[in-house]
Short mmCIF file of C-alpha atoms in Angstrom, two decimals:
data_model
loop_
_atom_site.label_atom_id
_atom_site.label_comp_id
_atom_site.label_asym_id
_atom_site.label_seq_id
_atom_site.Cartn_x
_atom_site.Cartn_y
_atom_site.Cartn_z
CA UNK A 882 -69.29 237.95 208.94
CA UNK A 883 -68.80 241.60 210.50
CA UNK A 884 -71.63 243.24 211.10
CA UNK A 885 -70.40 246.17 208.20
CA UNK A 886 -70.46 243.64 205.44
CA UNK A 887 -74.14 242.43 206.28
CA UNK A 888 -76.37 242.50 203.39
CA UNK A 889 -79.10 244.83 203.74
CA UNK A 890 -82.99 242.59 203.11
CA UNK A 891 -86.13 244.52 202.36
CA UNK A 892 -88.99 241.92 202.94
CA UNK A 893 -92.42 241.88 201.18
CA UNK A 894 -95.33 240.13 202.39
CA UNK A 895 -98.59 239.94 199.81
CA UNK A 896 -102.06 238.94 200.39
CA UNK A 897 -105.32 239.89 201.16
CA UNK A 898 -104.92 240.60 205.30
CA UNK A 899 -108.28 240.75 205.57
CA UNK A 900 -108.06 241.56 208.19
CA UNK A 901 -104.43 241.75 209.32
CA UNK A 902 -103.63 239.80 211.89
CA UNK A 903 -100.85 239.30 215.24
CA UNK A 904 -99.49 236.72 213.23
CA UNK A 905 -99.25 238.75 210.00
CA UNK A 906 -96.75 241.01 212.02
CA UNK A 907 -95.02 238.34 213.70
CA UNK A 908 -94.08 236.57 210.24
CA UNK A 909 -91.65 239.70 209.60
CA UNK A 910 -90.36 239.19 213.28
CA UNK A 911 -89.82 236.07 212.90
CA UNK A 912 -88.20 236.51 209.71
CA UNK A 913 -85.92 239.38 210.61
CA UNK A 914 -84.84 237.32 213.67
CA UNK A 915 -83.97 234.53 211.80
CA UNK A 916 -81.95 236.62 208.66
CA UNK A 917 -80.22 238.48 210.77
CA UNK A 918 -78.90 235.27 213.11
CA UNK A 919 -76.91 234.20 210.58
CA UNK A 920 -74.85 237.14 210.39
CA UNK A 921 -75.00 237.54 206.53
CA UNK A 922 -78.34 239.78 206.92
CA UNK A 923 -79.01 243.30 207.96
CA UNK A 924 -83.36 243.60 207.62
CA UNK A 925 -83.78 247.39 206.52
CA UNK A 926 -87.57 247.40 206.10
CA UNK A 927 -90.68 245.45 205.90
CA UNK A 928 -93.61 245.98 203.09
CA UNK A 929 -97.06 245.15 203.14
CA UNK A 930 -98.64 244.96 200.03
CA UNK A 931 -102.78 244.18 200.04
CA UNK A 932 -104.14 242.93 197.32
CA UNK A 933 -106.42 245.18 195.03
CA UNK A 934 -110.52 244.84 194.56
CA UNK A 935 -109.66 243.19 191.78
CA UNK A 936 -108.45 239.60 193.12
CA UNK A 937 -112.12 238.95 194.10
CA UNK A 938 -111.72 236.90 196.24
CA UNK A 939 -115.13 235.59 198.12
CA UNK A 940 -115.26 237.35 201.30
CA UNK A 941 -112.63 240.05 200.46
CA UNK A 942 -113.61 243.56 201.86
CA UNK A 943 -112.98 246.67 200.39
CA UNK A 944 -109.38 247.40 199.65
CA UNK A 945 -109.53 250.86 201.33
CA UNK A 946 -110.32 249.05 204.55
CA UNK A 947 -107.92 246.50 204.62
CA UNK A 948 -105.33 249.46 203.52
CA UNK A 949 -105.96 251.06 206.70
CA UNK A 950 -106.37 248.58 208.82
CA UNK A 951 -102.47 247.26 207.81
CA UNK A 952 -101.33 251.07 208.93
CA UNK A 953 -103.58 250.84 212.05
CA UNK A 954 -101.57 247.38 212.71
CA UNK A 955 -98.04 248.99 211.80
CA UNK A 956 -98.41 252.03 213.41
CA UNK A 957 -96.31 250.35 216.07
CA UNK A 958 -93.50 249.42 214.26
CA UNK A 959 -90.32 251.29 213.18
CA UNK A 960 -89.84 249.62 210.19
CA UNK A 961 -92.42 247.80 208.92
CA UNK A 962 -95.11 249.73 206.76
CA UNK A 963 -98.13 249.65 203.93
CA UNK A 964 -97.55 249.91 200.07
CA UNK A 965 -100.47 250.96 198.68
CA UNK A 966 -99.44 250.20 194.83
CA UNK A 967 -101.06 246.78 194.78
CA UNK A 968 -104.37 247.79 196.08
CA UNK A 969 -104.72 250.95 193.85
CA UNK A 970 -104.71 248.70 190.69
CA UNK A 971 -107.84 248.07 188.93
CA UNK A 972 -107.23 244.88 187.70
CA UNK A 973 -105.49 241.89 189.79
CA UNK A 974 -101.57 242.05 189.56
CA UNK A 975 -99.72 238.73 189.95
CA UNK A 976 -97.60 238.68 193.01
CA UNK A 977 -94.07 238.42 191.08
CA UNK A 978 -95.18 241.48 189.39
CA UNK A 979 -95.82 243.02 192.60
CA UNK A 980 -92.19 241.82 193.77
CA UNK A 981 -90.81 242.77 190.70
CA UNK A 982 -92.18 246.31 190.87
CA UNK A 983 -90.86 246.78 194.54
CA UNK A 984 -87.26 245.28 193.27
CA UNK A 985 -87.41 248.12 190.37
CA UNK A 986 -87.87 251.13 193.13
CA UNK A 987 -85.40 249.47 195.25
CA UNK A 988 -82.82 249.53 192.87
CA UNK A 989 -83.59 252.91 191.14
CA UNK A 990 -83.45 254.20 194.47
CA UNK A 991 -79.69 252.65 194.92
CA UNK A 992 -78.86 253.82 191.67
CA UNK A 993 -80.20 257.81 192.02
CA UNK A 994 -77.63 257.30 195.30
CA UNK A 995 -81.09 258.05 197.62
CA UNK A 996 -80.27 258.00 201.05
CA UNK A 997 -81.92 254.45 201.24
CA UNK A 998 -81.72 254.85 205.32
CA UNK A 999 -83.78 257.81 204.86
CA UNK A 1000 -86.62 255.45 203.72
CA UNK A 1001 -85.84 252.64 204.91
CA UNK A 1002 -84.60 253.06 208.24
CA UNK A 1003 -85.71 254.30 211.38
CA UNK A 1004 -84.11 256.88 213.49
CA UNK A 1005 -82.36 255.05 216.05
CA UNK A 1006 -80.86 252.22 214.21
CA UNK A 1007 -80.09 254.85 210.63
CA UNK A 1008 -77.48 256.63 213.71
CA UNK A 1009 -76.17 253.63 214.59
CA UNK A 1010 -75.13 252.41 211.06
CA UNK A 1011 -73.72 255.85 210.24
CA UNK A 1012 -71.43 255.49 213.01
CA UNK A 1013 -69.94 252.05 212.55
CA UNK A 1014 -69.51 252.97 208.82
CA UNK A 1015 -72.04 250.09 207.60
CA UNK A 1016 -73.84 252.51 205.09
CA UNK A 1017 -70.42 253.04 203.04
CA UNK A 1018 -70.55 249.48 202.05
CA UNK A 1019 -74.23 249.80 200.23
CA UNK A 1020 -72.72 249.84 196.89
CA UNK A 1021 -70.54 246.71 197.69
CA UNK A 1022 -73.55 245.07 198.74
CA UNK A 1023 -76.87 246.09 196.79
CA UNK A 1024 -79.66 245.56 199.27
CA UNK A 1025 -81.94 242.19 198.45
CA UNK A 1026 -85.40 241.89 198.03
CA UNK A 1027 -86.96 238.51 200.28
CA UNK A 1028 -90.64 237.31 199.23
CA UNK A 1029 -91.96 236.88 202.95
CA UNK A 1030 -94.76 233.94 203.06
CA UNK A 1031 -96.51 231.23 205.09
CA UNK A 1032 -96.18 227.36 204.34
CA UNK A 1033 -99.36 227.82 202.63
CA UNK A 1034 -98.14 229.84 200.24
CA UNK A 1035 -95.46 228.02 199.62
CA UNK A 1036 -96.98 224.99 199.00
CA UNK A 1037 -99.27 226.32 196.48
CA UNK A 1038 -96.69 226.58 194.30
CA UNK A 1039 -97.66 222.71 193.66
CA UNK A 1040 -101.32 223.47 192.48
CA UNK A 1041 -101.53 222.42 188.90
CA UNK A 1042 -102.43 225.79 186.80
CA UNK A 1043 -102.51 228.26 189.76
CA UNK A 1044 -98.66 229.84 189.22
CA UNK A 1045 -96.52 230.01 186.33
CA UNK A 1046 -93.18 228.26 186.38
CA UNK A 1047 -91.61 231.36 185.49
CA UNK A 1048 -93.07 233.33 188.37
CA UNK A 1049 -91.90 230.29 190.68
CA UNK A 1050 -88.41 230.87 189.61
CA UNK A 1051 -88.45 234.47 189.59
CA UNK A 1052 -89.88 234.68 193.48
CA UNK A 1053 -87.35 231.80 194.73
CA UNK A 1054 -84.88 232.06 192.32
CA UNK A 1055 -84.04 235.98 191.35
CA UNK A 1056 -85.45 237.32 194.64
CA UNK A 1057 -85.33 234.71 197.71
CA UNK A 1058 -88.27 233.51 199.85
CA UNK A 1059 -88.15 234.03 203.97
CA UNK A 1060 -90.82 231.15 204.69
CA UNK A 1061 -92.79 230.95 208.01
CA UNK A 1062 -94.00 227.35 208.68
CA UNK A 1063 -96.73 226.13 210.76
CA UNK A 1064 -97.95 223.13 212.77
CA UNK A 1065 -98.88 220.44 210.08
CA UNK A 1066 -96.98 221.44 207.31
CA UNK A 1067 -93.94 219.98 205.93
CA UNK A 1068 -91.93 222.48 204.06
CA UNK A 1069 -88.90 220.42 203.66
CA UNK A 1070 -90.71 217.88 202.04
CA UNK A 1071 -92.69 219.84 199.66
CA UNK A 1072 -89.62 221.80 198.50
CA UNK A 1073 -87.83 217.89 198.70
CA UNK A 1074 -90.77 217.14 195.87
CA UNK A 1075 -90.49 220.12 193.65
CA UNK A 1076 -87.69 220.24 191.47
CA UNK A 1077 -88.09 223.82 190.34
CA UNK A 1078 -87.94 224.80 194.18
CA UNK A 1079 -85.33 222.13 194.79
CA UNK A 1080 -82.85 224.10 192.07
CA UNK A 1081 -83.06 227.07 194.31
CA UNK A 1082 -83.52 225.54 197.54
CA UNK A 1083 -80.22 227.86 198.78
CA UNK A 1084 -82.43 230.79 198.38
CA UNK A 1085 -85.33 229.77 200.61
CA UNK A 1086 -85.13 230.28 204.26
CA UNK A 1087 -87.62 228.07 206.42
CA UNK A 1088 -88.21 229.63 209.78
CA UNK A 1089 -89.65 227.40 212.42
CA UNK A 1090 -92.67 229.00 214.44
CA UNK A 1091 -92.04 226.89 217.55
CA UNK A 1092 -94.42 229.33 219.66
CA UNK A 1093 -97.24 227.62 217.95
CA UNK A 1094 -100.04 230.42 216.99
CA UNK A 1095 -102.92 229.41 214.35
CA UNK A 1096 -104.66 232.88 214.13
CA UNK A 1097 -106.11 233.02 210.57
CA UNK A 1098 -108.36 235.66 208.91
CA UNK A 1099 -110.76 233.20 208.22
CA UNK A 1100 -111.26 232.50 211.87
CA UNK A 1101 -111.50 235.71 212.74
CA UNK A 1102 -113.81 236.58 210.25
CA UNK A 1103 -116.19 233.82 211.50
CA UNK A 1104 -115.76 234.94 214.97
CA UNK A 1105 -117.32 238.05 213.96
CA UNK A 1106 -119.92 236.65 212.20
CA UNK A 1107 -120.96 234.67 215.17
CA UNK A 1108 -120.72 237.79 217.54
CA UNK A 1109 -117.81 236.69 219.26
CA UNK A 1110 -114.44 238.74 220.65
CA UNK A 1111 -111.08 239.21 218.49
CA UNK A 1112 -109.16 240.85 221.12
CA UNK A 1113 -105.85 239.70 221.48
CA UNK A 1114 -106.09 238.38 218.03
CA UNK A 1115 -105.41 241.48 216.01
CA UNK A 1116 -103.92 244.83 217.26
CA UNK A 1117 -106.10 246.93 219.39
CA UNK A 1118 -106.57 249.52 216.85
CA UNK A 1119 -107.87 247.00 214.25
CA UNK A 1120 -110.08 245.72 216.26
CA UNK A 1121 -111.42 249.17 217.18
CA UNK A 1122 -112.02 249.94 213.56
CA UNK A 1123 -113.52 246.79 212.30
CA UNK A 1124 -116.33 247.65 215.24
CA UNK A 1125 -116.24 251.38 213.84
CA UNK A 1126 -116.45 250.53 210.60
CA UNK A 1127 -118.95 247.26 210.94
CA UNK A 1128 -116.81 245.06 208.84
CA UNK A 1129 -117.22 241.40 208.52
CA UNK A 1130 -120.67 240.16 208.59
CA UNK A 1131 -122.69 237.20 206.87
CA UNK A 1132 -123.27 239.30 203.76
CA UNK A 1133 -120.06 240.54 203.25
CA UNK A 1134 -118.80 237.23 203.57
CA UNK A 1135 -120.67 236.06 200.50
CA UNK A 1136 -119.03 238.88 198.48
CA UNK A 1137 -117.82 237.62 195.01
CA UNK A 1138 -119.39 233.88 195.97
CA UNK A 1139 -119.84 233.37 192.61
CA UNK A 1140 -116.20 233.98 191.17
CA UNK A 1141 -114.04 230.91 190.80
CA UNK A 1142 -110.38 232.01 191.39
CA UNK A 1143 -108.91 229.84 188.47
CA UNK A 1144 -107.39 230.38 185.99
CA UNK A 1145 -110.60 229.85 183.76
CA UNK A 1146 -112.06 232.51 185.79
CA UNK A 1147 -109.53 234.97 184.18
CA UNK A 1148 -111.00 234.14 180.82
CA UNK A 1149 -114.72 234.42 181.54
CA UNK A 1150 -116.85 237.19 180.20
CA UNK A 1151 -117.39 239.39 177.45
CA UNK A 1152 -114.70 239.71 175.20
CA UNK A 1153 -115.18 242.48 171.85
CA UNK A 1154 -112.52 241.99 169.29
CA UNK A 1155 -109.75 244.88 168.52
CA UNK A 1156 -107.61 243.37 166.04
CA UNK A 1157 -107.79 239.47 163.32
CA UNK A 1158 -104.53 239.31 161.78
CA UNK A 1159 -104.23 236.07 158.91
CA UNK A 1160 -107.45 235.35 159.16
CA UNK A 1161 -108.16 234.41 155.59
CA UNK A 1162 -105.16 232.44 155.52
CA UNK A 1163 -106.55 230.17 158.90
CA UNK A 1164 -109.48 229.88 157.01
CA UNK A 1165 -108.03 228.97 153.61
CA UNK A 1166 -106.42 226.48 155.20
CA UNK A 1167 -109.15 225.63 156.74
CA UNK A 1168 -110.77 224.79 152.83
CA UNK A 1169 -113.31 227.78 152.98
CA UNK A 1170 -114.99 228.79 149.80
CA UNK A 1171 -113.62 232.39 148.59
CA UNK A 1172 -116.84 233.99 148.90
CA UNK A 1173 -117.36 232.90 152.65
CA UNK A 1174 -113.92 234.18 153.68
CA UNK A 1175 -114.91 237.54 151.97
CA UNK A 1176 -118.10 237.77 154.18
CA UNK A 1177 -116.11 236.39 157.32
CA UNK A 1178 -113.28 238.55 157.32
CA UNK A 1179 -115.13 241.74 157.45
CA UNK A 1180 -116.84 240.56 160.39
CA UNK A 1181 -116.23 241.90 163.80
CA UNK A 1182 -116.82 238.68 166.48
CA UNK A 1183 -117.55 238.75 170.42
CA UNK A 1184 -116.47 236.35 172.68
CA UNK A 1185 -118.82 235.39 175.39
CA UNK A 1186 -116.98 232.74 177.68
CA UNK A 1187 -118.37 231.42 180.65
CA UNK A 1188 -117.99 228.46 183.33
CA UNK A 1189 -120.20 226.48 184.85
CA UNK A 1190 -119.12 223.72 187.16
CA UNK A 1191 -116.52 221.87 185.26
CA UNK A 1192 -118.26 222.55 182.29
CA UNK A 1193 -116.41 225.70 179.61
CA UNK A 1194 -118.60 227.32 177.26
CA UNK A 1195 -116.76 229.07 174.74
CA UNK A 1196 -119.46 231.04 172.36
CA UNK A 1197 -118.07 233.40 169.24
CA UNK A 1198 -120.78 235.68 168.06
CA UNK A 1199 -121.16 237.42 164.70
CA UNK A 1200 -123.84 238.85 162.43
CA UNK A 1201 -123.33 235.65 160.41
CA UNK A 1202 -122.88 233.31 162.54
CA UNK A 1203 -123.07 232.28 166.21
CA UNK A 1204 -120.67 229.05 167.51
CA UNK A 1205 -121.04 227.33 170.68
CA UNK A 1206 -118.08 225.06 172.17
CA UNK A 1207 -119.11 223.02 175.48
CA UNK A 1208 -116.13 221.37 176.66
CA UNK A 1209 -114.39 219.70 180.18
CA UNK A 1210 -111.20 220.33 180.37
CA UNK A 1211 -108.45 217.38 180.50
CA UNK A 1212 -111.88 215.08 178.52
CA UNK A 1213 -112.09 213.93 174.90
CA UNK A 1214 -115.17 214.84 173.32
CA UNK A 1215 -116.83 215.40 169.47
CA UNK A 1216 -116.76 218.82 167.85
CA UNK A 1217 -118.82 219.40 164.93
CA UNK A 1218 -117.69 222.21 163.23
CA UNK A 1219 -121.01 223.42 161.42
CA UNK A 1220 -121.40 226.46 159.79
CA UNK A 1221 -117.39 227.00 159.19
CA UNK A 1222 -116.05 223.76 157.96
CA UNK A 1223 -118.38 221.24 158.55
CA UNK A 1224 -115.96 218.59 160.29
CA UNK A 1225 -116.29 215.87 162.56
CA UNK A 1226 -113.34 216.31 165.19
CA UNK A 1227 -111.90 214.58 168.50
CA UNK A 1228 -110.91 217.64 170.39
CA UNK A 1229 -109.12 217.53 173.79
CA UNK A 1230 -108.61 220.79 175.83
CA UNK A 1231 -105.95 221.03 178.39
CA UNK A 1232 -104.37 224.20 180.26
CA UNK A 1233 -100.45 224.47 179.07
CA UNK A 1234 -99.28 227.18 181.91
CA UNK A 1235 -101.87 229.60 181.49
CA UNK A 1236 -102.89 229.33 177.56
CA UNK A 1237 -106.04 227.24 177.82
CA UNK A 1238 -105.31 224.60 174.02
CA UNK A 1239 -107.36 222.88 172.33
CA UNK A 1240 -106.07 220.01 170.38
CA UNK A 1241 -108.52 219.33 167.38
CA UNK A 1242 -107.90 215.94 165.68
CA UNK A 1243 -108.88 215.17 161.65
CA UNK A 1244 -108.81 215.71 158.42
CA UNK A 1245 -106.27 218.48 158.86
CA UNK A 1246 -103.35 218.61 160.22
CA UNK A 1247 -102.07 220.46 163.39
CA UNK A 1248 -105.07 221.95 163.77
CA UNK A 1249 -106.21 223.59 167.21
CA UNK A 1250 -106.49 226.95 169.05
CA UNK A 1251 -105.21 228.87 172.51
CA UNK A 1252 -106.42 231.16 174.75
CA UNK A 1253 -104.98 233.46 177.27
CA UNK A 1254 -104.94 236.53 178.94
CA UNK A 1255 -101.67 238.91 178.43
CA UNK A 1256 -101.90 242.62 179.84
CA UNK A 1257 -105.27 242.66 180.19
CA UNK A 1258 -106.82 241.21 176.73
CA UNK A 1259 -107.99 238.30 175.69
CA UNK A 1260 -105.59 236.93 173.00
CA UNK A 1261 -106.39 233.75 170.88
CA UNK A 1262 -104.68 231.82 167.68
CA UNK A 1263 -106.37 229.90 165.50
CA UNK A 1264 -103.45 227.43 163.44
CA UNK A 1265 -104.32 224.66 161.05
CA UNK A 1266 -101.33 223.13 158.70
CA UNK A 1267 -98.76 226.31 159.19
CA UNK A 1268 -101.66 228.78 159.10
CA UNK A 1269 -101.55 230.93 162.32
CA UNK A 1270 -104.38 233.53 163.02
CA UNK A 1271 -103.86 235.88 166.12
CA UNK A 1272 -106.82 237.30 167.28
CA UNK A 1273 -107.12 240.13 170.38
CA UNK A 1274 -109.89 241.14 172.64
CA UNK A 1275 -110.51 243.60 175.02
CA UNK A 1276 -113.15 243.25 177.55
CA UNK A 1277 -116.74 244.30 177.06
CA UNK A 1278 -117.32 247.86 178.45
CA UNK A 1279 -113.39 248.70 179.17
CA UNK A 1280 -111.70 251.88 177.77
CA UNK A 1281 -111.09 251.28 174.00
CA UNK A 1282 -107.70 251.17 172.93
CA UNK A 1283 -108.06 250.83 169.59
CA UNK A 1284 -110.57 250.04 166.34
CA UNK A 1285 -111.14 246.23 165.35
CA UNK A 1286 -108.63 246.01 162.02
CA UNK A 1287 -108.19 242.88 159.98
CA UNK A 1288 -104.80 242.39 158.56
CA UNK A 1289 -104.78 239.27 155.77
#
């Protein structure tokens, strides 16, 4: 293919780069090397994207340091540079949400006919294109948008409950993945075993580190720990201001020990409720007295959810009554429902994507519940024999969005 008709590839690299890395920079390298050698590819730009306070992730520094220490590291580069939209979010943002947000600028910016090499390119190279005519073919060829990863990543597409299926096919599918593989890890294989990655193998480029390099942020950050040298390992200027700045130590390393990065972990805490809608009818199915549903439905309920181990505790609080649910997930065990309807139940939860369900076997039929989390709130419905209650909290101590309503 002439070099004209190349497709233009902006590549995106999440994570926590703490701290950034050589080998963070020589993914896009690598990548841009290996696009570009087929002749279909023109790489225009390369975006990193650290994660926000919010992943809390043990060990994870400040994201104001890791933000500057990624523009410290790509100072050197001409076209690879920081987004800082990621880490200014105060709540965790899923990484096909971060693509997808990237995708959205890219093609606003194509379709408000920005100079996209005015962004994009640097100096030398925006000259070149101009004068071979390469930047009148843009609208022919809308620029692409290439998830950049490790094997790692990739492979943790296969952890049950950790990504949606919808994400999967969005990042590999819609987008394209530029995958950098390392000593010990099979790509072809785990993309051979996953049929959702298997559909859209075409779309996922594999790129072969044969210069075998095994710098991690994990062993740096235990190299500092122990008092020992990172040069060569990151760029001098990150190393200059992780000394500057003291990062990394023992203590800092136990930051957020206690959060479990599951998806249970999105659902702990304490959850005050903003909205009951069919209530009575869940509970009239349910075979509650008149007078009880009265009472109940007036009620504004907490939820308090916590984990311990592999043990859930799922506690709904009100002034009339208080109901504890201790449960493993993926294990039978006996509910007693005392205090609403007084039932003897087998009850298995199980995680279906990301809606934690309970199925609640007895008396009534199709009886059960699901929680998730969806922008930010805690949502859960209640459904026994065709009665569906949809319930909606916010988090205790957030800014209020609205008044706790019931709507029968």
């Amino acid at each position: 293919m002439e070099h004209q008709d190349a497709i233009h590839v902006v590549l995106i690299a999440c994570g926590s780069f703490n701290p950034i890395t050589n080998m963070h920079l020589r993914m896009f390298e690598l990548a841009r090397d290996h696009l570009e050698d087929t002749g279909k590819y023109r790489v225009v730009r390369g975006i990193i994207s650290p994660v926000g306070d919010g992943y809390k992730k043990k060990g994870l520094i400040e994201a104001c340091h890791r933000v500057e220490m990624a523009r410290l590291a790509s100072d050197t580069s001409d076209w690879i540079e920081v987004d800082t939209w990621e880490s200014s979010q105060p709540e965790w943002v899923e990484t096909a949400k971060v693509v997808r947000h990237h995708y959205e600028e890219l093609v606003a910016a194509e379709q408000n006919e920005d100079k996209v090499d005015t962004v994009m390119y640097g100096k030398k190279r925006r000259m070149e294109e101009e004068s071979c005519g390469c930047l009148s073919n843009r609208k022919a060829n809308p620029a692409r948008l290439f998830f950049l990863c490790g094997a790692d990543m990739l492979e943790s597409f296969g952890v049950p409950n950790l990504w949606k299926q919808e994400d999967i096919v969005e990042l590999a599918g819609h987008h394209g993945m530029v995958c950098i593989t390392r000593g010990g890890s099979d790509a072809e294989k785990f993309i051979h075993q996953s049929d959702t990655l298997w559909r859209h193998r075409h779309n996922i480029h594999l790129v072969h580190e044969w210069v075998t390099n095994d710098i991690s942020a994990t062993h740096v950050r235990r190299a500092l720990r122990r008092g020992r040298s990172i040069r060569y390992l990151l760029p001098d200027a990150v190393v200059s201001y992780i000394q500057e700045q003291r990062l990394y130590s023992a203590e800092s390393e136990q930051k957020n020990a206690d959060v479990v990065l599951a998806p249970l972990a999105r659902l702990c805490g304490t959850w005050e409720m903003v909205s009951n809608v069919n209530f009575e009818g869940y509970m009239v199915a349910l075979g509650i007295s008149s007078g009880l549903r009265k009472t109940a439905i007036k009620l504004k309920q907490k939820k308090v959810i916590e984990e311990r181990g592999e043990e859930c505790i799922i506690k709904t609080i009100s002034a009339l009554k208080n109901y504890t649910l201790s449960f493993t997930v993926g294990h039978q065990f006996d509910e007693v429902t005392k205090g609403l309807d007084n039932q003897c139940l087998k009850s298995l939860v199980t995680w279906e994507g990301e809606k934690l369900v309970c199925e609640q076997i007895g008396q009534k039929k199709n009886r059960g519940w699901a929680h998730w989390i969806e922008d930010g709130k805690l949502h859960l419905e209640l459904f026994c024999e065709g009665q569906v209650c949809k319930q909606v909290f916010r988090k205790k101590g957030s800014d209020k969005d609205g008044v706790c309503k019931s709507d029968p």
